[in-house]
Amino acid sequence: MKEANELIYFEIFPWSKNFETGIALIDEQHRELVHILNRLAAHLANRSDEIVLNEIFDELADYADYHFKTEEAIWSAHFGDDEWYLDHEATHVSFIDKAILLKENRDQKPLDDVIHDIVSFLSKWLAYHILDTDKRMAKAALALESGASMDQAKIQANDEMSGSMKILIHTVLSMYDSLSDRTLELMREKALRQQAEDALDRSEERWRFILDGGVENVWDWDIEHNQISHSENDAPLFKIVDNRFTADDETAAVHPADIQEMKADFQAHLDGQTDFYTNKHRILRSNGSWSWVLSRGKVVSRDEQGNALRMVGTHSDITERELAAQIYQNSSQAILISDINNNIISVNPAFTKITGYQAEYAMGRNPKFLSSGKHARAFFDAMWEDIRMTGHWSGEIFNRRSNGEVYPEFLMINTVKDAHGEIDHYFALFDDITEKKKADERILEQANFDPLTKLPNRRMFQDRLQQEIKRSQRSKLPFALLYIDLDHFKDVNDSLGHETGDALLIEATRRILGHVRESDTVSRIGGDEFTIIFTDLRDTLSIDRVMQEIIVSLSRPFEVRRNSLYISASIGITIFPDDAETASELLKNADQAMYLAKKSGRSCFSYFTPSMQKEAQKRQLLINDLHKALDLRQFQLYYQPIVELQTGKILKAEALIRWNHPERGVVPPDDFIPLAEESGLILEIGDWVYKEATRQTKVWQEQFNLEFQVSVNKSPVQFRSSAKIEDWLEHLAEIDLSGKYSVIEITESLLMENESRIADKLLQLRDAGIEVSLDDFGTGYSSLSYIKKFDIDYIKIDKSFVSNLTLDSPDIALCEAMIVMAHKLAIKVIAEGIETEEQRRLLTDINCDYGQGYLYSRPIPADDFEKLL
Ligand code: C2E
Ligand code: CA
Ligand code: CA
């Protein structure tokens, strides 16, 4: 079929029986039109010159015009003025218009492009015109000839043109659609290849209009003669169908798992049970891989018995689509697709698995329903900003499952854009990373914690120590670093084995932890070595106590694996920032102090600084003595008068405790009250003070017949303890003294403690007629509201205000303000520490009620006090 000049004949429009209308004249003319079109395409593909192309184009236009006239005469004879005829005529008119337009504009583009446009327009138009319009007209015309009415004829024609015919038309048209994009290139490629291959045998029965790059692969199966036609690149596909039904070859390339269903679908259609045959199956490619194929088809003719004679269909490789679907369905990652308004349009099974929400529930909703409430608005705003700017976002986020559980996920959001580059879908992928997080934590734990005791290890300890240094620098509160070494632990380990040693360490850890606060960090930094970072140090006393407790508790026997084991501990203490300023120095100091403790006999603690160590030792000795002081009757109450400023009369006295130590002489309360508080001895001592003071009051009452009041100091530790006020009240009853003759002095800090026990005790005192005095007023933070709430009777202006009092000092204004304020609340004021006449006068002038101080008298023993009275 080669034309002259080695022109590669190019069938852009392969004629087949399918194009025949059944009206001979029309078919003949159509064939001629197609031939001219194919020639035009061939010349185009072969880069023929402009003149030849123009000639052929003109020839085509002339011939079309001639053909339309022939056709119109035939259709007019059958349809008269029916709308089918008129509509058909209109298509001819529009063709001519379009062709003229293309021809007119041909100077504006390179000739190649013009011809290219014309060829693709013509081929499409012709395909539709011949395959659809004319064929339909012909079928109706034939029906009319055989006596049908116009309506019946049209219905019959439409019927015949539906189904497989539609598939065919669709296929051809879509082929030309895709062709038009790069028809020229394709054709030229094709021309070259054909030159090389020296032209294939082109049977008119074979459909040759599917070119490389065509969308679908078409097959035509003549069942009657078992003849198969198929587009060139469908050959490997069709062979399967062929084999399957002719040779019954089970080894055909269809995946064994898909054969059964494919057979059933085919049979169902051949038997007339389905309108179309459709089946998805896998076929074996020559490269050994499986491809997914979607096969569709329809029986286009049957014999009188209804046996299928011929079937037409398509094959498409849907491997990618199918793979995507498989991935979508089986992915362990949740996939969520939402529309431009962020309403969900699809979720996969993993989505349901992770979130607990069914697809039906999620559909149409904004993904907001997953939110955990753990992220602020700003988080999401930033996320959407990112998506708008970059098209995607990824990160960790907390969401909530349908059962309410909050879980972490790794989320990736991508945008899908339409042809114009506008976002039209959001595509979100996420993983539940709960397990991963746990694993991460486990790794972190292994790196930072001692697996045996679960305490921070040396590495973690170093971190915490650094942090604590920074914290302390900010808060200005010192901290202590304690280094604990278990004595004799090595002996246990060596003689009884590691398992016993391990059990002992676990128990020792438990004991140590029992004596520290939550905020303190206990670490295990070596075999039997522990550290404690003891934070927010307000006084060294509390460390002394904790050390003592730890030492005592570690020297109790350990019952481990049926053994009673005895160990003890030596502890070294260093203080930041006093002793050192860096972590490594601190650790060295604490270690050194620990060795000192070991050297001085074990089961004890040692401070790094010698002076501190001395202090600690002194405190320890004092505590030991304090334990015996009550029994040895070493305490004594002194009394200091409280004077009514206006009259100078002694109406009250404050009882102040003294400790007559056999070696040290009189120990002032500031030196031992804190120790008594730390050790709890204050409870017993306090009871003794109250009883002794009230006993003395009673004596003076009877002796001097005065409305005389004695105040006693009560430590916050006493208020916090479970000791009952009732005991005191019973005592008052026993000695027959009214409550109104005693006053309890409390400190401001006590009022700040928001504990009901304290408020209850204060109320109990008031109910018993015992008055309450607020000591050291002005040094703490009491607010008016507190004072009012607790029904205070007196405030005692602290010595520090009084001692600086001169006429023009700011303290006078302060004192006056306190007095005015107190009086407004019906509270009386006592000024402490009056040492000079000037202070007395100033305070009297500003209406202070009472005064106390060396000016009147130092605290003195009861005997001496009597003389004042
Ligand atoms: P405080 O309750 O503020 O007692 C007043 C302190 O000021 C007394 O010290 C007293 O001697 C001293 N003082 C009185 N007048 C003057 C003065 O004109 N100038 C100066 N510079 N000082 C003056 P003391 O007796 O050494 O008591 C110290 C603290 O010990 C008391 O302070 C009180 O908080 C506590 N304390 C004393 N006895 C007891 C007690 O029986 N129980 C409790 N829990 N604490 C007590
Ligand atoms: Ca006091
Ligand atoms: Ca005071």
PDB file of C-alpha atoms in Angstrom, residues 170-368:
ATOM      1  CA  HIS A 170     -16.369   6.418  22.866  1.00  0.00           C
ATOM      2  CA  THR A 171     -13.171   4.514  22.322  1.00  0.00           C
ATOM      3  CA  VAL A 172     -12.524   5.977  18.922  1.00  0.00           C
ATOM      4  CA  LEU A 173     -13.294   9.495  20.012  1.00  0.00           C
ATOM      5  CA  SER A 174     -11.152   9.317  23.105  1.00  0.00           C
ATOM      6  CA  MET A 175      -8.369   7.993  20.989  1.00  0.00           C
ATOM      7  CA  TYR A 176      -8.585  11.016  18.719  1.00  0.00           C
ATOM      8  CA  ASP A 177      -8.786  13.234  21.774  1.00  0.00           C
ATOM      9  CA  SER A 178      -5.479  12.004  23.025  1.00  0.00           C
ATOM     10  CA  LEU A 179      -4.122  12.074  19.539  1.00  0.00           C
ATOM     11  CA  SER A 180      -4.828  15.705  19.035  1.00  0.00           C
ATOM     12  CA  ASP A 181      -2.293  16.611  21.691  1.00  0.00           C
ATOM     13  CA  ARG A 182       0.621  15.313  19.763  1.00  0.00           C
ATOM     14  CA  THR A 183      -0.759  13.880  16.614  1.00  0.00           C
ATOM     15  CA  LEU A 184       2.036  15.129  14.499  1.00  0.00           C
ATOM     16  CA  GLU A 185       4.787  13.716  16.669  1.00  0.00           C
ATOM     17  CA  LEU A 186       3.022  10.432  16.958  1.00  0.00           C
ATOM     18  CA  MET A 187       2.453  10.156  13.308  1.00  0.00           C
ATOM     19  CA  ARG A 188       6.012  11.034  12.505  1.00  0.00           C
ATOM     20  CA  GLU A 189       7.294   8.539  14.970  1.00  0.00           C
ATOM     21  CA  LYS A 190       4.981   6.050  13.518  1.00  0.00           C
ATOM     22  CA  ALA A 191       6.117   6.872  10.022  1.00  0.00           C
ATOM     23  CA  LEU A 192       9.738   6.343  10.962  1.00  0.00           C
ATOM     24  CA  ARG A 193       9.032   3.102  12.672  1.00  0.00           C
ATOM     25  CA  GLN A 194       7.017   1.897   9.774  1.00  0.00           C
ATOM     26  CA  GLN A 195       9.813   2.708   7.443  1.00  0.00           C
ATOM     27  CA  ALA A 196      12.093   0.625   9.565  1.00  0.00           C
ATOM     28  CA  GLU A 197       9.696  -2.227   9.943  1.00  0.00           C
ATOM     29  CA  ASP A 198       8.836  -2.053   6.320  1.00  0.00           C
ATOM     30  CA  ALA A 199       5.144  -1.841   6.778  1.00  0.00           C
ATOM     31  CA  LEU A 200       3.006  -4.367   8.511  1.00  0.00           C
ATOM     32  CA  ASP A 201       0.341  -6.394   6.957  1.00  0.00           C
ATOM     33  CA  ARG A 202      -2.789  -4.385   7.457  1.00  0.00           C
ATOM     34  CA  SER A 203      -5.858  -6.458   7.287  1.00  0.00           C
ATOM     35  CA  GLU A 204      -9.010  -4.441   6.853  1.00  0.00           C
ATOM     36  CA  GLU A 205     -10.452  -6.564   9.595  1.00  0.00           C
ATOM     37  CA  ARG A 206      -7.881  -5.416  12.065  1.00  0.00           C
ATOM     38  CA  TRP A 207      -8.476  -2.343  13.988  1.00  0.00           C
ATOM     39  CA  ARG A 208      -5.494  -0.291  13.500  1.00  0.00           C
ATOM     40  CA  PHE A 209      -6.629   2.962  14.904  1.00  0.00           C
ATOM     41  CA  ILE A 210      -5.217   2.384  18.299  1.00  0.00           C
ATOM     42  CA  LEU A 211      -1.816   3.911  18.192  1.00  0.00           C
ATOM     43  CA  ASP A 212       0.865   3.859  20.792  1.00  0.00           C
ATOM     44  CA  GLY A 213      -0.273   6.035  23.603  1.00  0.00           C
ATOM     45  CA  GLY A 214      -3.921   5.224  22.958  1.00  0.00           C
ATOM     46  CA  VAL A 215      -5.987   5.087  26.063  1.00  0.00           C
ATOM     47  CA  GLU A 216      -7.567   1.709  25.751  1.00  0.00           C
ATOM     48  CA  ASN A 217      -6.868  -1.547  24.036  1.00  0.00           C
ATOM     49  CA  VAL A 218      -9.704  -2.810  21.931  1.00  0.00           C
ATOM     50  CA  TRP A 219     -10.512  -6.315  20.907  1.00  0.00           C
ATOM     51  CA  ASP A 220     -13.132  -7.783  18.615  1.00  0.00           C
ATOM     52  CA  TRP A 221     -13.873 -11.427  19.004  1.00  0.00           C
ATOM     53  CA  ASP A 222     -15.717 -13.336  16.323  1.00  0.00           C
ATOM     54  CA  ILE A 223     -16.961 -16.152  18.500  1.00  0.00           C
ATOM     55  CA  GLU A 224     -18.537 -18.030  15.648  1.00  0.00           C
ATOM     56  CA  HIS A 225     -15.286 -18.404  13.760  1.00  0.00           C
ATOM     57  CA  ASN A 226     -13.081 -17.979  16.764  1.00  0.00           C
ATOM     58  CA  GLN A 227     -11.335 -15.113  15.038  1.00  0.00           C
ATOM     59  CA  ILE A 228      -9.855 -12.342  17.023  1.00  0.00           C
ATOM     60  CA  SER A 229      -8.978  -8.801  16.055  1.00  0.00           C
ATOM     61  CA  HIS A 230      -7.319  -6.485  18.444  1.00  0.00           C
ATOM     62  CA  SER A 231      -5.349  -3.365  18.512  1.00  0.00           C
ATOM     63  CA  GLU A 232      -1.673  -3.946  18.173  1.00  0.00           C
ATOM     64  CA  ASN A 233      -0.589  -3.427  21.741  1.00  0.00           C
ATOM     65  CA  ASP A 234      -3.517  -5.362  23.085  1.00  0.00           C
ATOM     66  CA  ALA A 235      -2.149  -8.553  21.585  1.00  0.00           C
ATOM     67  CA  PRO A 236      -0.604  -9.909  24.762  1.00  0.00           C
ATOM     68  CA  LEU A 237      -3.768  -9.162  26.648  1.00  0.00           C
ATOM     69  CA  PHE A 238      -6.160 -10.579  24.198  1.00  0.00           C
ATOM     70  CA  LYS A 239      -4.281 -13.758  23.827  1.00  0.00           C
ATOM     71  CA  ILE A 240      -5.411 -14.674  27.275  1.00  0.00           C
ATOM     72  CA  VAL A 241      -9.011 -14.286  26.440  1.00  0.00           C
ATOM     73  CA  ASP A 242      -8.344 -16.194  23.302  1.00  0.00           C
ATOM     74  CA  ASN A 243      -6.622 -19.041  25.069  1.00  0.00           C
ATOM     75  CA  ARG A 244      -9.111 -19.123  27.775  1.00  0.00           C
ATOM     76  CA  PHE A 245     -12.045 -19.806  25.546  1.00  0.00           C
ATOM     77  CA  THR A 246     -10.624 -21.714  22.710  1.00  0.00           C
ATOM     78  CA  ALA A 247      -8.049 -23.952  24.223  1.00  0.00           C
ATOM     79  CA  ASP A 248      -9.416 -24.013  27.749  1.00  0.00           C
ATOM     80  CA  ASP A 249      -5.851 -23.406  28.747  1.00  0.00           C
ATOM     81  CA  GLU A 250      -5.633 -23.097  32.510  1.00  0.00           C
ATOM     82  CA  THR A 251      -1.963 -22.263  32.229  1.00  0.00           C
ATOM     83  CA  ALA A 252      -2.809 -19.070  30.394  1.00  0.00           C
ATOM     84  CA  ALA A 253      -1.270 -16.001  31.833  1.00  0.00           C
ATOM     85  CA  VAL A 254      -4.224 -15.086  33.984  1.00  0.00           C
ATOM     86  CA  HIS A 255      -3.414 -15.267  37.673  1.00  0.00           C
ATOM     87  CA  PRO A 256      -4.735 -18.619  38.972  1.00  0.00           C
ATOM     88  CA  ALA A 257      -6.569 -16.868  41.765  1.00  0.00           C
ATOM     89  CA  ASP A 258      -8.496 -14.750  39.262  1.00  0.00           C
ATOM     90  CA  ILE A 259      -9.372 -17.378  36.629  1.00  0.00           C
ATOM     91  CA  GLN A 260     -12.457 -18.716  38.323  1.00  0.00           C
ATOM     92  CA  GLU A 261     -14.136 -15.370  38.674  1.00  0.00           C
ATOM     93  CA  MET A 262     -13.130 -14.225  35.221  1.00  0.00           C
ATOM     94  CA  LYS A 263     -14.664 -17.334  33.693  1.00  0.00           C
ATOM     95  CA  ALA A 264     -17.853 -16.855  35.633  1.00  0.00           C
ATOM     96  CA  ASP A 265     -18.144 -13.205  34.565  1.00  0.00           C
ATOM     97  CA  PHE A 266     -17.606 -14.145  30.917  1.00  0.00           C
ATOM     98  CA  GLN A 267     -20.142 -16.930  31.029  1.00  0.00           C
ATOM     99  CA  ALA A 268     -22.690 -14.767  32.799  1.00  0.00           C
ATOM    100  CA  HIS A 269     -22.455 -12.243  29.987  1.00  0.00           C
ATOM    101  CA  LEU A 270     -22.470 -14.815  27.184  1.00  0.00           C
ATOM    102  CA  ASP A 271     -25.585 -16.280  28.790  1.00  0.00           C
ATOM    103  CA  GLY A 272     -27.212 -12.868  28.706  1.00  0.00           C
ATOM    104  CA  GLN A 273     -27.271 -12.385  32.486  1.00  0.00           C
ATOM    105  CA  THR A 274     -25.284  -9.158  32.439  1.00  0.00           C
ATOM    106  CA  ASP A 275     -25.415  -6.104  30.209  1.00  0.00           C
ATOM    107  CA  PHE A 276     -21.660  -5.911  30.111  1.00  0.00           C
ATOM    108  CA  TYR A 277     -18.834  -8.185  30.805  1.00  0.00           C
ATOM    109  CA  THR A 278     -16.451  -6.621  33.272  1.00  0.00           C
ATOM    110  CA  ASN A 279     -13.682  -8.288  35.189  1.00  0.00           C
ATOM    111  CA  LYS A 280     -10.544  -7.294  37.008  1.00  0.00           C
ATOM    112  CA  HIS A 281      -7.739  -9.802  36.906  1.00  0.00           C
ATOM    113  CA  ARG A 282      -4.005 -10.132  36.927  1.00  0.00           C
ATOM    114  CA  ILE A 283      -2.030 -11.270  33.933  1.00  0.00           C
ATOM    115  CA  LEU A 284       1.539 -12.373  33.676  1.00  0.00           C
ATOM    116  CA  ARG A 285       3.734  -9.960  31.779  1.00  0.00           C
ATOM    117  CA  SER A 286       6.630 -11.164  29.686  1.00  0.00           C
ATOM    118  CA  ASN A 287       8.955  -9.648  32.273  1.00  0.00           C
ATOM    119  CA  GLY A 288       7.486 -11.971  34.859  1.00  0.00           C
ATOM    120  CA  SER A 289       5.501  -9.421  36.791  1.00  0.00           C
ATOM    121  CA  TRP A 290       1.784  -9.423  37.348  1.00  0.00           C
ATOM    122  CA  SER A 291      -0.276  -6.572  35.978  1.00  0.00           C
ATOM    123  CA  TRP A 292      -3.819  -5.726  36.902  1.00  0.00           C
ATOM    124  CA  VAL A 293      -6.116  -5.531  33.916  1.00  0.00           C
ATOM    125  CA  LEU A 294      -9.654  -4.278  33.676  1.00  0.00           C
ATOM    126  CA  SER A 295     -11.478  -6.095  30.906  1.00  0.00           C
ATOM    127  CA  ARG A 296     -14.811  -4.859  29.594  1.00  0.00           C
ATOM    128  CA  GLY A 297     -16.859  -6.062  26.724  1.00  0.00           C
ATOM    129  CA  LYS A 298     -20.233  -6.723  25.212  1.00  0.00           C
ATOM    130  CA  VAL A 299     -21.718  -9.275  22.887  1.00  0.00           C
ATOM    131  CA  VAL A 300     -22.671  -7.309  19.803  1.00  0.00           C
ATOM    132  CA  SER A 301     -24.497  -9.995  17.840  1.00  0.00           C
ATOM    133  CA  ARG A 302     -26.319 -13.214  18.577  1.00  0.00           C
ATOM    134  CA  ASP A 303     -27.970 -15.844  16.431  1.00  0.00           C
ATOM    135  CA  GLU A 304     -31.664 -16.670  16.544  1.00  0.00           C
ATOM    136  CA  GLN A 305     -31.135 -18.991  19.523  1.00  0.00           C
ATOM    137  CA  GLY A 306     -29.440 -16.162  21.371  1.00  0.00           C
ATOM    138  CA  ASN A 307     -25.960 -17.692  21.136  1.00  0.00           C
ATOM    139  CA  ALA A 308     -23.284 -15.057  21.192  1.00  0.00           C
ATOM    140  CA  LEU A 309     -21.666 -14.600  17.800  1.00  0.00           C
ATOM    141  CA  ARG A 310     -19.455 -11.639  18.339  1.00  0.00           C
ATOM    142  CA  MET A 311     -18.090  -9.658  21.212  1.00  0.00           C
ATOM    143  CA  VAL A 312     -16.280  -6.330  21.358  1.00  0.00           C
ATOM    144  CA  GLY A 313     -14.383  -5.034  24.296  1.00  0.00           C
ATOM    145  CA  THR A 314     -11.496  -3.211  25.784  1.00  0.00           C
ATOM    146  CA  HIS A 315      -8.639  -3.998  28.039  1.00  0.00           C
ATOM    147  CA  SER A 316      -6.902  -1.538  30.193  1.00  0.00           C
ATOM    148  CA  ASP A 317      -3.893  -1.886  32.339  1.00  0.00           C
ATOM    149  CA  ILE A 318      -5.017  -0.671  35.730  1.00  0.00           C
ATOM    150  CA  THR A 319      -1.978  -1.908  37.598  1.00  0.00           C
ATOM    151  CA  GLU A 320      -1.163   1.505  38.934  1.00  0.00           C
ATOM    152  CA  ARG A 321      -4.735   2.284  39.815  1.00  0.00           C
ATOM    153  CA  GLU A 322      -5.173  -1.113  41.377  1.00  0.00           C
ATOM    154  CA  LEU A 323      -1.942  -0.855  43.277  1.00  0.00           C
ATOM    155  CA  ALA A 324      -2.979   2.536  44.539  1.00  0.00           C
ATOM    156  CA  ALA A 325      -6.304   1.100  45.622  1.00  0.00           C
ATOM    157  CA  GLN A 326      -4.594  -1.841  47.293  1.00  0.00           C
ATOM    158  CA  ILE A 327      -2.226   0.470  49.093  1.00  0.00           C
ATOM    159  CA  TYR A 328      -5.100   2.659  50.131  1.00  0.00           C
ATOM    160  CA  GLN A 329      -7.059  -0.272  51.493  1.00  0.00           C
ATOM    161  CA  ASN A 330      -4.231  -2.155  53.138  1.00  0.00           C
ATOM    162  CA  SER A 331      -1.970   0.616  54.294  1.00  0.00           C
ATOM    163  CA  SER A 332      -1.228   0.594  57.992  1.00  0.00           C
ATOM    164  CA  GLN A 333      -1.105   4.359  57.708  1.00  0.00           C
ATOM    165  CA  ALA A 334      -4.397   6.099  58.028  1.00  0.00           C
ATOM    166  CA  ILE A 335      -5.366   8.018  54.917  1.00  0.00           C
ATOM    167  CA  LEU A 336      -7.871  10.811  54.877  1.00  0.00           C
ATOM    168  CA  ILE A 337      -8.916  12.806  51.850  1.00  0.00           C
ATOM    169  CA  SER A 338     -10.932  15.962  52.213  1.00  0.00           C
ATOM    170  CA  ASP A 339     -12.340  18.462  49.770  1.00  0.00           C
ATOM    171  CA  ILE A 340     -11.490  22.118  49.435  1.00  0.00           C
ATOM    172  CA  ASN A 341     -13.751  22.934  52.403  1.00  0.00           C
ATOM    173  CA  ASN A 342     -11.868  20.305  54.383  1.00  0.00           C
ATOM    174  CA  ASN A 343     -14.859  18.011  54.561  1.00  0.00           C
ATOM    175  CA  ILE A 344     -13.821  14.380  54.498  1.00  0.00           C
ATOM    176  CA  ILE A 345     -14.612  12.570  51.275  1.00  0.00           C
ATOM    177  CA  SER A 346     -12.717   9.367  51.867  1.00  0.00           C
ATOM    178  CA  VAL A 347     -10.924   7.446  54.599  1.00  0.00           C
ATOM    179  CA  ASN A 348      -9.244   4.057  54.473  1.00  0.00           C
ATOM    180  CA  PRO A 349      -9.614   1.094  56.869  1.00  0.00           C
ATOM    181  CA  ALA A 350      -6.464   2.074  58.781  1.00  0.00           C
ATOM    182  CA  PHE A 351      -8.164   5.357  59.615  1.00  0.00           C
ATOM    183  CA  THR A 352     -10.941   3.433  61.352  1.00  0.00           C
ATOM    184  CA  LYS A 353      -8.432   1.163  63.028  1.00  0.00           C
ATOM    185  CA  ILE A 354      -6.497   4.059  64.514  1.00  0.00           C
ATOM    186  CA  THR A 355      -9.259   6.523  65.333  1.00  0.00           C
ATOM    187  CA  GLY A 356     -12.082   4.083  66.046  1.00  0.00           C
ATOM    188  CA  TYR A 357     -14.402   6.093  63.791  1.00  0.00           C
ATOM    189  CA  GLN A 358     -16.247   4.294  60.989  1.00  0.00           C
ATOM    190  CA  ALA A 359     -15.939   5.709  57.471  1.00  0.00           C
ATOM    191  CA  GLU A 360     -19.677   6.474  57.428  1.00  0.00           C
ATOM    192  CA  TYR A 361     -19.260   8.648  60.482  1.00  0.00           C
ATOM    193  CA  ALA A 362     -16.222  10.491  59.164  1.00  0.00           C
ATOM    194  CA  MET A 363     -17.668  11.156  55.726  1.00  0.00           C
ATOM    195  CA  GLY A 364     -18.675  14.767  55.150  1.00  0.00           C
ATOM    196  CA  ARG A 365     -17.252  15.927  58.485  1.00  0.00           C
ATOM    197  CA  ASN A 366     -14.462  18.347  59.138  1.00  0.00           C
ATOM    198  CA  PRO A 367     -11.518  16.376  60.652  1.00  0.00           C
ATOM    199  CA  LYS A 368     -11.862  18.646  63.702  1.00  0.00           C
TER     200      LYS A 368
END
